[in-house]
PDB file of C-alpha atoms in Angstrom:
ATOM      1  CA  MET A 228      51.320 170.219  93.899  1.00 62.00           C
ATOM      2  CA  ASP A 229      51.752 167.936  91.852  1.00 95.00           C
ATOM      3  CA  VAL A 230      51.962 164.952  93.476  1.00 97.00           C
ATOM      4  CA  ASP A 231      55.986 163.990  91.842  1.00 98.00           C
ATOM      5  CA  GLU A 232      56.808 166.852  93.563  1.00 98.00           C
ATOM      6  CA  LYS A 233      54.919 166.269  97.164  1.00 98.00           C
ATOM      7  CA  TRP A 234      57.533 162.886  96.964  1.00 98.00           C
ATOM      8  CA  MET A 235      60.443 164.349  95.066  1.00 98.00           C
ATOM      9  CA  ARG A 236      60.553 166.824  98.280  1.00 98.00           C
ATOM     10  CA  LEU A 237      60.215 163.631 100.911  1.00 98.00           C
ATOM     11  CA  ALA A 238      63.169 162.637  98.704  1.00 98.00           C
ATOM     12  CA  LEU A 239      64.736 165.720  99.380  1.00 98.00           C
ATOM     13  CA  GLU A 240      64.350 165.415 103.356  1.00 98.00           C
ATOM     14  CA  GLU A 241      66.490 162.015 102.931  1.00 98.00           C
ATOM     15  CA  ALA A 242      69.036 163.864 100.942  1.00 98.00           C
ATOM     16  CA  ALA A 243      68.699 166.674 104.919  1.00 98.00           C
ATOM     17  CA  LEU A 244      69.908 163.097 106.206  1.00 98.00           C
ATOM     18  CA  ALA A 245      72.895 162.639 104.090  1.00 98.00           C
ATOM     19  CA  GLY A 246      74.304 165.421 104.756  1.00 97.00           C
ATOM     20  CA  ALA A 247      74.051 166.294 108.164  1.00 96.00           C
ATOM     21  CA  ALA A 248      75.432 162.579 108.809  1.00 97.00           C
ATOM     22  CA  GLY A 249      78.556 163.606 106.209  1.00 96.00           C
ATOM     23  CA  GLU A 250      77.013 161.994 103.416  1.00 97.00           C
ATOM     24  CA  VAL A 251      77.277 164.063 100.001  1.00 97.00           C
ATOM     25  CA  PRO A 252      73.566 164.748 100.859  1.00 98.00           C
ATOM     26  CA  VAL A 253      70.995 162.272  97.728  1.00 98.00           C
ATOM     27  CA  GLY A 254      67.413 160.870  98.681  1.00 98.00           C
ATOM     28  CA  ALA A 255      65.303 158.373  97.084  1.00 98.00           C
ATOM     29  CA  VAL A 256      61.484 157.278  97.522  1.00 98.00           C
ATOM     30  CA  ILE A 257      59.564 153.784  96.242  1.00 98.00           C
ATOM     31  CA  VAL A 258      55.175 154.617  96.033  1.00 98.00           C
ATOM     32  CA  ARG A 259      53.279 152.886  94.809  1.00 98.00           C
ATOM     33  CA  GLY A 260      50.479 154.851  94.614  1.00 96.00           C
ATOM     34  CA  GLU A 261      49.915 156.902  97.005  1.00 96.00           C
ATOM     35  CA  GLU A 262      52.224 154.199  99.531  1.00 98.00           C
ATOM     36  CA  ILE A 263      55.295 155.048 100.683  1.00 98.00           C
ATOM     37  CA  LEU A 264      56.756 151.079  99.974  1.00 98.00           C
ATOM     38  CA  ALA A 265      60.601 153.250 100.467  1.00 98.00           C
ATOM     39  CA  ARG A 266      62.718 155.758 102.643  1.00 98.00           C
ATOM     40  CA  ALA A 267      66.585 156.045 102.332  1.00 98.00           C
ATOM     41  CA  HIS A 268      69.712 158.466 102.098  1.00 98.00           C
ATOM     42  CA  ASN A 269      73.003 157.816 100.908  1.00 98.00           C
ATOM     43  CA  SER A 270      75.336 156.296 103.586  1.00 98.00           C
ATOM     44  CA  PRO A 271      78.592 154.575 102.000  1.00 98.00           C
ATOM     45  CA  ILE A 272      80.346 156.018 104.931  1.00 97.00           C
ATOM     46  CA  ALA A 273      77.892 155.429 107.781  1.00 98.00           C
ATOM     47  CA  LEU A 274      77.721 152.015 106.020  1.00 98.00           C
ATOM     48  CA  HIS A 275      81.637 151.047 104.682  1.00 98.00           C
ATOM     49  CA  ASP A 276      79.561 149.498 101.279  1.00 98.00           C
ATOM     50  CA  PRO A 277      80.337 151.831  98.570  1.00 98.00           C
ATOM     51  CA  SER A 278      77.054 150.150  96.783  1.00 98.00           C
ATOM     52  CA  ALA A 279      74.840 152.077  99.797  1.00 98.00           C
ATOM     53  CA  HIS A 280      73.244 154.885  96.948  1.00 98.00           C
ATOM     54  CA  ALA A 281      69.735 155.723  98.469  1.00 98.00           C
ATOM     55  CA  GLU A 282      68.715 154.278  95.723  1.00 98.00           C
ATOM     56  CA  ILE A 283      70.207 150.890  96.195  1.00 98.00           C
ATOM     57  CA  LEU A 284      69.330 151.808  99.729  1.00 98.00           C
ATOM     58  CA  ALA A 285      65.321 151.509  99.200  1.00 98.00           C
ATOM     59  CA  ILE A 286      65.573 149.823  96.843  1.00 98.00           C
ATOM     60  CA  ARG A 287      66.261 146.976  99.659  1.00 98.00           C
ATOM     61  CA  ARG A 288      63.594 148.427 102.007  1.00 98.00           C
ATOM     62  CA  ALA A 289      61.389 148.443  99.160  1.00 98.00           C
ATOM     63  CA  ALA A 290      61.865 145.104  98.371  1.00 98.00           C
ATOM     64  CA  ALA A 291      61.893 143.338 102.256  1.00 98.00           C
ATOM     65  CA  ALA A 292      57.764 145.459 102.855  1.00 98.00           C
ATOM     66  CA  VAL A 293      56.470 144.310  99.661  1.00 98.00           C
ATOM     67  CA  GLY A 294      58.253 139.893 100.458  1.00 98.00           C
ATOM     68  CA  ASN A 295      59.363 140.708  96.218  1.00 98.00           C
ATOM     69  CA  TYR A 296      62.890 141.830  94.479  1.00 97.00           C
ATOM     70  CA  ARG A 297      60.263 142.924  91.887  1.00 98.00           C
ATOM     71  CA  LEU A 298      58.882 145.832  92.120  1.00 98.00           C
ATOM     72  CA  THR A 299      56.559 146.487  90.203  1.00 98.00           C
ATOM     73  CA  GLY A 300      53.574 149.508  89.556  1.00 98.00           C
ATOM     74  CA  THR A 301      56.439 151.352  91.520  1.00 98.00           C
ATOM     75  CA  THR A 302      58.250 154.517  91.296  1.00 98.00           C
ATOM     76  CA  LEU A 303      60.950 155.266  92.475  1.00 98.00           C
ATOM     77  CA  TYR A 304      61.950 159.324  93.735  1.00 98.00           C
ATOM     78  CA  VAL A 305      65.494 160.246  94.230  1.00 98.00           C
ATOM     79  CA  THR A 306      67.537 163.663  93.616  1.00 98.00           C
ATOM     80  CA  LEU A 307      69.778 163.355  92.055  1.00 98.00           C
ATOM     81  CA  GLU A 308      70.230 160.862  88.385  1.00 98.00           C
ATOM     82  CA  PRO A 309      70.949 157.307  88.571  1.00 98.00           C
ATOM     83  CA  CYS A 310      74.420 156.598  88.437  1.00 98.00           C
ATOM     84  CA  LEU A 311      75.046 153.588  86.289  1.00 98.00           C
ATOM     85  CA  MET A 312      75.191 151.300  88.849  1.00 98.00           C
ATOM     86  CA  CYS A 313      72.177 152.032  90.399  1.00 98.00           C
ATOM     87  CA  ALA A 314      70.628 152.514  87.193  1.00 98.00           C
ATOM     88  CA  GLY A 315      71.396 147.986  86.302  1.00 98.00           C
ATOM     89  CA  ALA A 316      69.553 148.032  89.963  1.00 98.00           C
ATOM     90  CA  ILE A 317      66.152 149.451  88.673  1.00 98.00           C
ATOM     91  CA  ILE A 318      66.028 148.012  85.341  1.00 98.00           C
ATOM     92  CA  HIS A 319      66.385 144.036  87.571  1.00 97.00           C
ATOM     93  CA  ALA A 320      63.748 146.049  90.179  1.00 98.00           C
ATOM     94  CA  ARG A 321      61.094 146.304  87.339  1.00 98.00           C
ATOM     95  CA  ILE A 322      60.554 149.485  88.707  1.00 98.00           C
ATOM     96  CA  GLU A 323      57.748 150.999  86.560  1.00 98.00           C
ATOM     97  CA  ARG A 324      59.407 154.754  86.637  1.00 98.00           C
ATOM     98  CA  LEU A 325      61.621 156.610  87.555  1.00 98.00           C
ATOM     99  CA  VAL A 326      61.617 160.513  88.214  1.00 98.00           C
ATOM    100  CA  PHE A 327      64.538 163.022  89.493  1.00 98.00           C
ATOM    101  CA  GLY A 328      66.469 165.551  90.388  1.00 98.00           C
ATOM    102  CA  ALA A 329      69.187 167.009  89.171  1.00 98.00           C
ATOM    103  CA  ALA A 330      71.194 164.911  86.287  1.00 98.00           C
ATOM    104  CA  ASP A 331      74.695 164.603  87.332  1.00 97.00           C
ATOM    105  CA  PRO A 332      76.989 165.810  84.391  1.00 96.00           C
ATOM    106  CA  LYS A 333      79.976 162.643  85.963  1.00 96.00           C
ATOM    107  CA  GLY A 334      78.036 159.750  86.671  1.00 97.00           C
ATOM    108  CA  GLY A 335      74.986 160.354  85.490  1.00 98.00           C
ATOM    109  CA  VAL A 336      73.406 157.454  82.718  1.00 98.00           C
ATOM    110  CA  ALA A 337      69.841 158.161  82.497  1.00 98.00           C
ATOM    111  CA  VAL A 338      70.610 160.843  80.891  1.00 97.00           C
ATOM    112  CA  SER A 339      73.461 162.157  81.008  1.00 97.00           C
ATOM    113  CA  LEU A 340      76.771 160.296  80.254  1.00 97.00           C
ATOM    114  CA  TYR A 341      74.538 157.535  78.715  1.00 96.00           C
ATOM    115  CA  ARG A 342      70.742 157.330  77.491  1.00 97.00           C
ATOM    116  CA  LEU A 343      70.504 153.496  79.576  1.00 97.00           C
ATOM    117  CA  PHE A 344      66.664 153.953  80.249  1.00 96.00           C
ATOM    118  CA  ALA A 345      66.401 154.278  76.691  1.00 95.00           C
ATOM    119  CA  ASP A 346      67.862 151.011  75.131  1.00 96.00           C
ATOM    120  CA  GLY A 347      65.745 148.880  74.391  1.00 94.00           C
ATOM    121  CA  ARG A 348      67.263 146.177  74.773  1.00 96.00           C
ATOM    122  CA  PHE A 349      66.798 145.517  77.935  1.00 95.00           C
ATOM    123  CA  ASN A 350      64.256 143.264  79.306  1.00 92.00           C
ATOM    124  CA  HIS A 351      62.758 145.843  81.780  1.00 95.00           C
ATOM    125  CA  ALA A 352      61.516 149.478  79.747  1.00 96.00           C
ATOM    126  CA  VAL A 353      62.096 152.654  82.759  1.00 98.00           C
ATOM    127  CA  GLU A 354      59.040 155.595  82.132  1.00 98.00           C
ATOM    128  CA  LEU A 355      61.480 158.628  82.613  1.00 98.00           C
ATOM    129  CA  THR A 356      61.124 161.853  84.490  1.00 98.00           C
ATOM    130  CA  GLU A 357      63.338 164.144  84.256  1.00 97.00           C
ATOM    131  CA  GLY A 358      64.126 167.866  86.057  1.00 97.00           C
ATOM    132  CA  VAL A 359      62.046 167.794  88.701  1.00 98.00           C
ATOM    133  CA  LEU A 360      61.590 170.577  91.481  1.00 98.00           C
ATOM    134  CA  ARG A 361      66.350 170.054  89.701  1.00 98.00           C
ATOM    135  CA  VAL A 362      66.824 173.767  90.817  1.00 98.00           C
ATOM    136  CA  GLU A 363      66.466 172.578  94.713  1.00 98.00           C
ATOM    137  CA  CYS A 364      68.008 169.197  94.476  1.00 98.00           C
ATOM    138  CA  ALA A 365      71.330 171.225  91.898  1.00 97.00           C
ATOM    139  CA  GLU A 366      71.333 173.272  95.616  1.00 97.00           C
ATOM    140  CA  THR A 367      71.134 170.945  98.055  1.00 97.00           C
ATOM    141  CA  LEU A 368      74.714 169.045  95.729  1.00 95.00           C
ATOM    142  CA  SER A 369      76.065 172.871  95.825  1.00 94.00           C
ATOM    143  CA  GLY A 370      75.697 173.742  98.957  1.00 93.00           C
ATOM    144  CA  PHE A 371      77.236 170.548 100.285  1.00 93.00           C
ATOM    145  CA  PHE A 372      80.286 170.947  98.465  1.00 91.00           C
ATOM    146  CA  ARG A 373      80.286 174.429  98.900  1.00 86.00           C
ATOM    147  CA  GLU A 374      80.557 173.717 103.338  1.00 86.00           C
ATOM    148  CA  LYS A 375      83.017 171.022 102.276  1.00 81.00           C
ATOM    149  CA  ARG A 376      85.912 173.358 100.450  1.00 82.00           C
ATOM    150  CA  LEU A 377      85.469 176.130 102.804  1.00 75.00           C
ATOM    151  CA  PRO A 378      88.563 176.721 104.995  1.00 72.00           C
ATOM    152  CA  SER A 379      88.321 175.500 108.040  1.00 66.00           C
ATOM    153  CA  ALA A 380      88.268 178.021 111.182  1.00 55.00           C
ATOM    154  CA  PRO A 381      92.297 178.370 113.242  1.00 60.00           C
TER     155      PRO A 381
END
């Protein structure tokens, strides 16, 4: 199995946990080499925190695990293209590489609405890989929203 697919499958596991809790099913994993530094899933509803996106929570946990806010030499795997808030945190955390599954045409800033990581004016460059397990990641989200739209049983 491809290394990127291996880690993205763990991110999909996290996304499933979010969906089961009624959160938008997005999952993230941060690794350095073969070591998992952090795993997280969306939790803004449970935590009453609009910033509790999977990426932000994973970054916080990874920084705590290594004792430094700079996560150099790490790769962040996330099932959905990051929003502007998360992209800013990725840059500030000095994450080396971002791998995402599904594009987000309504809020993604890696390739959809903007190409933020391609802007050379930032003090840190992030290597980008898109579309890893794209179909599975997209179906996780579309399936969740399909279920939300179903009429309730009487």
